[in-house]
Coordinates of C-alpha atoms in Angstrom, one line a residue:
M63 CA 0.0 0.0 0.0
K64 CA 1.4 3.4 -1.0
H65 CA 1.8 5.9 1.8
I66 CA 1.2 9.7 1.4
V67 CA 2.3 12.4 3.9
F68 CA 0.1 15.5 3.8
V69 CA 1.8 18.6 5.3
E70 CA -0.7 21.1 6.7
S71 CA -3.8 22.0 4.6
N72 CA -6.2 24.7 3.5
P73 CA -9.7 24.5 5.0
G74 CA -11.3 22.7 2.1
N75 CA -9.6 20.9 -0.7
G76 CA -6.7 19.6 1.4
I77 CA -9.0 18.0 4.0
E78 CA -11.1 16.5 1.2
A79 CA -7.9 15.1 -0.4
I80 CA -7.2 13.0 2.7
S81 CA -10.6 11.1 2.3
I82 CA -10.0 10.8 -1.4
A83 CA -6.6 9.3 -0.8
K84 CA -8.2 6.7 1.5
E85 CA -10.8 5.9 -1.2
L86 CA -7.9 5.3 -3.6
G87 CA -6.5 2.8 -1.1
Y88 CA -3.5 4.7 0.2
S89 CA -2.2 5.0 3.7
V90 CA -2.3 8.7 4.9
T91 CA -0.3 10.6 7.5
F92 CA -1.3 14.2 8.3
V93 CA 1.5 16.4 9.6
T94 CA 0.9 19.7 11.3
A95 CA 2.6 22.0 13.8
N96 CA -0.8 22.7 15.5
L97 CA -3.6 20.2 15.3
E98 CA -6.0 22.5 17.2
H99 CA -5.8 25.0 14.3
Y100 CA -7.9 22.5 12.4
M101 CA -9.9 20.9 15.2
K102 CA -11.1 24.2 16.9
G103 CA -12.5 22.3 19.8
R104 CA -14.1 19.4 17.8
R105 CA -13.5 15.8 18.6
L106 CA -11.5 13.8 16.1
D107 CA -14.2 11.3 15.5
D108 CA -16.4 14.2 14.4
H109 CA -13.9 15.8 12.1
P110 CA -12.8 14.9 8.5
L111 CA -9.2 14.4 9.7
R112 CA -10.4 11.2 11.2
Y113 CA -9.8 9.5 7.9
A114 CA -6.0 9.9 8.3
D115 CA -4.3 6.8 9.5
R116 CA -1.8 8.9 11.5
I117 CA -1.7 12.5 12.7
K118 CA 1.6 13.8 13.8
E119 CA 2.5 17.2 15.3
C120 CA 5.9 18.4 14.4
P121 CA 7.6 21.6 13.3
T122 CA 6.4 22.5 9.7
N123 CA 7.4 26.2 9.4
E124 CA 11.1 25.6 8.8
P125 CA 12.4 23.2 6.0
D126 CA 15.3 21.9 8.0
E127 CA 13.2 21.0 11.0
L128 CA 10.6 19.3 8.9
L129 CA 13.2 17.5 7.0
Q130 CA 14.9 16.1 10.1
Y131 CA 11.5 15.0 11.5
L132 CA 10.5 13.2 8.3
K133 CA 13.8 11.5 8.0
Q134 CA 13.2 9.9 11.3
F135 CA 9.5 9.2 10.6
K136 CA 10.4 7.6 7.3
M137 CA 12.5 5.0 9.0
Q138 CA 9.5 3.7 10.9
Y139 CA 6.8 4.5 8.4
P140 CA 8.3 4.5 4.8
F141 CA 6.3 6.9 2.6
D142 CA 6.1 7.3 -1.2
E143 CA 5.2 11.0 -1.4
M144 CA 4.5 14.2 0.4
L145 CA 2.4 17.2 -0.6
S146 CA 0.5 20.1 0.7
F147 CA -2.7 21.7 -0.4
S148 CA -1.8 24.9 1.5
E149 CA -0.1 27.4 -0.6
F150 CA 1.8 28.8 2.4
Y151 CA 3.7 25.5 2.7
A152 CA 4.2 24.8 -1.0
P153 CA 7.9 26.0 -1.1
I154 CA 8.8 24.2 2.2
V155 CA 7.3 20.9 1.0
A156 CA 8.9 21.1 -2.5
E157 CA 12.3 21.7 -0.9
V158 CA 12.0 18.9 1.6
A159 CA 10.5 16.4 -0.9
K160 CA 13.4 17.0 -3.3
K161 CA 15.9 16.4 -0.4
L162 CA 14.1 13.2 0.4
G163 CA 14.3 12.1 -3.2
L164 CA 10.6 12.3 -3.8
P165 CA 8.8 13.6 -6.8
A166 CA 8.1 17.4 -6.5
C167 CA 8.1 20.6 -8.5
N168 CA 11.4 22.5 -8.9
P169 CA 11.6 24.3 -5.5
K170 CA 13.0 27.4 -7.1
A171 CA 10.0 27.6 -9.4
V172 CA 7.6 27.2 -6.5
K173 CA 9.3 30.0 -4.5
T174 CA 9.3 32.2 -7.6
A175 CA 5.5 31.6 -8.0
R176 CA 4.8 32.2 -4.3
L177 CA 6.7 35.5 -4.1
K178 CA 5.0 38.0 -6.4
H179 CA 7.9 40.4 -6.7
I180 CA 10.2 37.6 -7.8
T181 CA 7.6 36.4 -10.3
R182 CA 7.4 39.9 -11.8
Q183 CA 11.2 40.2 -11.9
V184 CA 11.6 37.0 -13.8
C185 CA 8.8 38.0 -16.2
S186 CA 10.3 41.5 -16.8
E187 CA 13.7 40.0 -17.5
N188 CA 12.2 37.6 -20.1
G189 CA 9.8 40.0 -21.9
I190 CA 6.6 38.5 -20.4
P191 CA 3.9 41.3 -20.0
V192 CA 3.2 42.2 -16.4
P193 CA 1.7 45.4 -14.9
R194 CA 4.2 48.1 -14.2
W195 CA 5.4 47.4 -10.6
R196 CA 7.9 48.1 -7.9
S197 CA 8.5 46.4 -4.6
G198 CA 9.3 47.9 -1.2
N199 CA 9.4 47.4 2.5
S200 CA 8.9 50.7 4.3
L201 CA 6.2 53.4 4.3
E202 CA 8.6 55.9 2.7
E203 CA 9.3 53.5 -0.1
A204 CA 5.5 53.0 -0.6
Y205 CA 5.0 56.8 -1.0
F206 CA 7.9 57.0 -3.4
L207 CA 6.9 54.0 -5.5
A208 CA 3.3 55.1 -5.7
E209 CA 4.4 58.4 -7.2
Q210 CA 6.5 56.5 -9.7
I211 CA 3.7 54.1 -10.7
G212 CA 1.0 56.8 -10.5
Y213 CA -2.3 56.9 -8.6
P214 CA -4.6 55.0 -8.6
C215 CA -2.4 52.0 -8.0
V216 CA -2.7 48.6 -6.3
F217 CA -1.1 47.8 -2.9
K218 CA -0.4 44.0 -2.7
P219 CA 1.6 41.9 -0.2
V220 CA 4.2 39.7 -2.0
D221 CA 3.2 36.4 -0.4
N222 CA -0.4 36.6 0.9
T223 CA -3.4 34.7 -0.4
G224 CA -7.2 35.0 -0.6
S225 CA -7.0 38.7 -1.7
R226 CA -6.0 39.6 1.8
N227 CA -4.7 43.2 2.2
V228 CA -5.0 43.9 -1.6
R229 CA -6.6 47.2 -2.5
I230 CA -6.6 49.9 -5.1
V231 CA -5.4 53.1 -3.5
Y232 CA -6.0 56.7 -4.7
N233 CA -3.8 58.8 -2.4
K234 CA -1.2 58.7 0.4
S235 CA -3.7 58.4 3.2
E236 CA -5.2 55.2 1.7
L237 CA -1.7 53.9 0.9
E238 CA -0.6 54.4 4.5
E239 CA -3.7 52.6 5.8
M240 CA -3.0 49.5 3.7
Y241 CA 0.7 49.6 4.6
E242 CA -0.1 49.6 8.3
K243 CA -2.8 46.9 7.9
N244 CA -0.3 44.6 6.2
R245 CA 2.5 45.4 8.6
L246 CA 0.3 44.3 11.5
N247 CA -0.8 41.0 9.9
L248 CA 2.4 39.2 9.1
D249 CA 1.4 35.8 10.5
N250 CA -0.6 33.1 8.8
N251 CA -2.2 32.1 12.1
R252 CA 0.0 29.0 12.3
G253 CA 3.2 30.7 13.3
L254 CA 4.5 31.0 9.8
K255 CA 5.7 34.6 9.3
R256 CA 5.0 36.3 6.0
S257 CA 7.3 38.8 4.4
S258 CA 6.8 42.5 5.1
D259 CA 7.6 43.3 1.4
F260 CA 4.8 44.6 -0.8
L261 CA 4.1 45.5 -4.4
I262 CA 3.0 48.8 -5.7
E263 CA 1.5 48.0 -9.0
E264 CA -0.2 49.6 -12.0
Y265 CA -4.0 49.3 -11.9
L266 CA -5.3 47.5 -15.0
E267 CA -8.8 47.2 -16.2
G268 CA -10.1 44.1 -17.9
Q269 CA -11.6 40.7 -17.4
L270 CA -10.1 38.6 -14.6
V271 CA -9.6 34.9 -15.4
S272 CA -7.6 32.0 -14.2
V273 CA -6.0 29.2 -16.2
E274 CA -6.0 25.8 -14.6
T275 CA -3.1 23.5 -15.6
F276 CA -1.3 20.2 -14.7
S277 CA 2.5 20.2 -15.4
M278 CA 4.3 16.9 -15.9
N279 CA 7.1 15.6 -18.1
G280 CA 7.6 18.9 -19.8
D281 CA 4.0 19.4 -20.7
H282 CA 1.6 22.0 -19.3
H283 CA -1.9 20.5 -19.8
V284 CA -4.7 23.1 -19.7
L285 CA -7.9 21.9 -18.1
G286 CA -9.6 25.1 -19.1
I287 CA -10.2 28.8 -18.2
T288 CA -12.2 30.0 -15.2
D289 CA -13.7 33.5 -15.2
R290 CA -13.9 35.5 -12.0
K291 CA -16.4 38.0 -10.5
L292 CA -15.3 40.6 -8.0
T293 CA -16.9 42.7 -5.3
G294 CA -15.9 44.8 -2.3
Y295 CA -14.5 47.7 -4.3
P296 CA -11.9 49.2 -3.6
Y297 CA -10.8 45.7 -2.5
F298 CA -10.7 42.7 -4.8
V299 CA -12.9 40.0 -3.3
E300 CA -13.7 37.0 -5.5
V301 CA -17.4 36.2 -5.3
G302 CA -18.0 34.3 -8.5
A303 CA -16.4 31.8 -10.9
S304 CA -17.5 29.8 -13.9
F305 CA -15.8 26.9 -15.7
P306 CA -15.0 26.4 -18.5
V307 CA -15.5 29.8 -20.2
E308 CA -15.1 30.1 -24.0
I309 CA -12.9 33.0 -24.9
K310 CA -12.0 34.0 -28.5
N311 CA -8.3 34.5 -27.7
F312 CA -8.1 31.1 -25.8
K313 CA -4.9 30.1 -27.6
E314 CA -3.1 33.4 -26.9
I315 CA -4.1 33.2 -23.2
T316 CA -3.0 29.5 -22.7
N317 CA 0.2 30.1 -24.7
Y318 CA 1.0 33.0 -22.4
V319 CA 0.6 30.7 -19.3
R320 CA 2.6 27.9 -20.8
H321 CA 5.4 30.3 -21.7
L322 CA 5.2 31.7 -18.1
L323 CA 5.5 28.3 -16.5
E324 CA 8.3 27.3 -18.8
T325 CA 10.2 30.5 -17.9
I326 CA 10.1 30.0 -14.2
G327 CA 10.9 26.3 -14.5
Y328 CA 7.6 24.9 -13.2
D329 CA 7.8 21.2 -14.1
F330 CA 5.4 19.3 -11.8
E331 CA 2.1 19.7 -10.0
P332 CA -1.1 21.6 -10.8
C333 CA -1.0 25.3 -11.1
H334 CA -3.6 28.1 -10.9
T335 CA -2.5 31.2 -12.8
E336 CA -4.6 34.4 -12.7
L337 CA -4.6 37.0 -15.5
I338 CA -6.2 40.3 -16.4
L339 CA -7.3 40.3 -20.1
T340 CA -6.7 43.9 -21.2
N341 CA -7.0 45.5 -24.6
R342 CA -3.2 45.0 -24.9
G343 CA -3.5 41.3 -24.2
P344 CA -3.1 39.1 -21.1
Y345 CA -1.2 40.4 -18.1
L346 CA -0.2 38.4 -15.0
V347 CA -2.0 38.8 -11.7
E348 CA -0.3 35.9 -9.9
I349 CA 0.9 32.3 -10.1
N350 CA -0.4 29.9 -7.5
P351 CA 1.6 26.7 -7.2
R352 CA -1.5 24.6 -6.3
L353 CA -4.9 23.7 -7.5
A354 CA -7.5 26.5 -7.7
G355 CA -8.9 27.1 -4.3
G356 CA -12.4 27.2 -3.0
I357 CA -15.1 25.3 -4.9
V358 CA -13.4 25.6 -8.3
P359 CA -12.1 22.0 -8.3
Q360 CA -15.7 20.9 -7.8
L361 CA -16.8 23.1 -10.7
I362 CA -14.2 21.4 -12.9
Y363 CA -15.5 18.0 -11.9
K364 CA -19.2 19.0 -12.5
A365 CA -18.3 20.5 -15.9
T366 CA -16.0 17.8 -17.2
G367 CA -15.9 14.7 -15.0
I368 CA -12.3 15.3 -14.2
D369 CA -11.6 15.3 -10.5
P370 CA -8.6 17.6 -10.0
I371 CA -8.0 16.6 -6.4
R372 CA -8.1 12.9 -7.2
E373 CA -5.8 13.3 -10.2
T374 CA -3.3 15.4 -8.2
I375 CA -3.0 12.6 -5.6
K376 CA -2.5 10.0 -8.3
M377 CA 0.1 12.2 -10.0
F378 CA 2.1 12.5 -6.8
V379 CA 2.3 8.7 -6.2
G380 CA 3.6 8.1 -9.7
E381 CA 0.4 7.2 -11.5
K382 CA -0.6 9.0 -14.7
P383 CA -3.4 11.5 -14.0
D384 CA -6.6 11.0 -16.1
L385 CA -7.2 14.5 -17.5
T386 CA -9.6 13.4 -20.3
P387 CA -13.1 15.0 -20.1
K388 CA -16.0 12.6 -19.5
W389 CA -18.7 15.0 -20.4
K390 CA -19.2 18.6 -21.4
K391 CA -21.2 20.9 -19.2
G392 CA -20.7 24.2 -17.4
A393 CA -20.6 25.1 -13.7
S394 CA -20.8 28.4 -11.8
V395 CA -20.3 29.4 -8.2
Y396 CA -21.4 32.5 -6.3
H397 CA -20.1 33.4 -2.8
F398 CA -22.5 35.7 -0.9
T399 CA -21.1 38.6 1.0
A400 CA -22.6 41.2 3.3
P401 CA -23.6 44.6 1.8
K402 CA -22.2 46.4 4.9
T403 CA -20.8 45.8 8.3
G404 CA -23.4 45.0 11.0
N405 CA -25.6 42.0 12.0
I406 CA -27.7 39.8 9.7
C407 CA -31.3 40.5 10.2
A408 CA -32.9 38.7 7.2
L409 CA -32.0 36.2 4.4
K410 CA -34.8 36.3 1.9
G411 CA -35.5 34.3 -1.3
V412 CA -34.0 31.0 -0.1
E413 CA -37.0 29.0 -1.2
L414 CA -36.3 30.0 -4.8
I415 CA -32.8 28.6 -4.7
E416 CA -33.8 25.4 -3.0
G417 CA -36.5 24.8 -5.7
C418 CA -34.2 25.3 -8.7
Q419 CA -33.3 22.1 -10.5
F420 CA -30.0 23.4 -11.6
V421 CA -28.7 24.1 -8.1
E422 CA -26.1 21.6 -7.0
K423 CA -25.2 23.2 -3.7
F424 CA -26.5 26.0 -1.6
Q425 CA -25.5 26.9 2.0
W426 CA -25.4 29.9 4.3
K427 CA -22.4 30.1 6.6
V428 CA -24.2 32.6 8.8
K429 CA -27.6 32.9 10.6
I430 CA -29.8 35.7 11.8
G431 CA -28.1 37.8 14.4
D432 CA -24.5 36.9 13.3
Q433 CA -22.1 39.8 12.9
V434 CA -20.7 40.3 9.4
R435 CA -18.6 42.9 7.7
Y436 CA -18.3 44.6 4.4
P437 CA -16.1 42.3 2.3
T438 CA -12.3 43.1 2.1
S439 CA -11.1 39.6 1.3
N440 CA -12.3 36.0 0.5
D441 CA -12.5 35.4 4.2
D442 CA -15.7 37.4 4.2
W443 CA -17.8 34.9 2.2
I444 CA -21.1 34.2 4.1
G445 CA -22.7 31.6 1.7
D446 CA -22.2 29.5 -1.4
L447 CA -24.3 28.8 -4.5
V448 CA -23.3 26.3 -7.2
V449 CA -25.2 25.8 -10.4
V450 CA -24.6 23.3 -13.2
A451 CA -26.1 23.7 -16.7
D452 CA -25.3 22.9 -20.3
D453 CA -22.5 25.3 -20.5
A454 CA -20.8 28.1 -18.3
T455 CA -22.8 30.8 -20.0
A456 CA -26.1 29.2 -19.1
A457 CA -24.9 28.4 -15.6
N458 CA -23.9 32.1 -15.1
R459 CA -27.3 33.3 -16.4
I460 CA -29.1 31.0 -13.9
V461 CA -27.0 32.3 -11.1
D462 CA -27.7 35.9 -12.0
Q463 CA -31.5 35.2 -12.1
L464 CA -31.4 33.6 -8.7
L465 CA -29.3 36.4 -7.2
N466 CA -32.0 38.9 -8.3
Q467 CA -34.3 37.2 -5.9
I468 CA -32.0 36.9 -2.9
V469 CA -31.7 39.6 -0.3
V470 CA -29.2 39.8 2.5
E471 CA -30.3 42.4 5.0
V472 CA -27.9 43.8 7.6
N473 CA -28.7 46.3 10.3
D474 CA -26.8 49.5 10.8
Q475 CA -23.1 49.3 10.8
I476 CA -21.4 48.5 14.1
G477 CA -17.8 49.4 14.6
D478 CA -15.7 49.7 11.4
D479 CA -14.8 47.4 8.5
S480 CA -11.8 46.1 10.3
L481 CA -13.9 43.6 12.4

């Protein structure tokens, strides 16, 4: 029986991956520096982590410490592969896996993808179009760089995820606010410190999309393109996605991504690359050395029959992933957010969603009386709606029709948007 070590996880796909690995007949060990981060007071027999054969607490935030632990662990429990569905830990896991002689992506490529200023530097040196950008570390640098790039510009941490602390800024006051907000949030809640470096970047208008790929043996296989809907202006909160979207310049977009992955040396694992489609062509937003997050892997499965999580696991244990579509449909997700900061006082129109034959999933993550805030990142989703139809356009249309009937009512604002 093959044995997989999972190192840390994101809240959704990584936990689901453990149960899928068990379905495939593999032995599973879950390694974390802090089990309570996942349990949050729940009993193990009432938590998805119960499917793991072993759960080990050990240092995971430093490559050398993780390597030493796993060397000893491997002597007692030989394992065939290690991976992480948490983007924060992707560079650490790639480095340790290579040192253990296990299949993994080029660690330098993973680090390049994770650190947005390094990504842009490599792109700039190789003629790959990216927004005008500069990186800095101090408030004085932020002021200076914003003047160079020109207002409005985008403030963006170099290594955060989920649209956290990303915002368009129009003046020095807003820039200082974002700088301080980022400076005071340099921890991923697991003791892994983020960089204090940030980007000041040109603001580009255009359609936001992501290209979902699997890289293996020199090939970058494109599963398709996902479109994205945003809310929370002046923040960039992703509230909608549809897969697969048909775009007239599909070849130009996918060639851009393939060239990008080749340039940074990305040679193994799935990848989720976000782009802005401008009237000048595609421009990079970010490369994520992992599967698309949230519900997008489920959209891909509903639309094509390809299960990206399952095929990722198979790929890591040396099996050839099956990336051939089984059917052709379209799927769309919408993540509800609050219209303002306050307390939920009404959720109207739910019966219309529950009665729609195209709805595959619907859930509220809040109840009447719960405190919510105006969205500033993907952490502020308060509900999910998934629709499957003949194609992505039809699925999107049904989502829009349902949204016209849904009302989220919030009472007067309490406190500020930093809740």
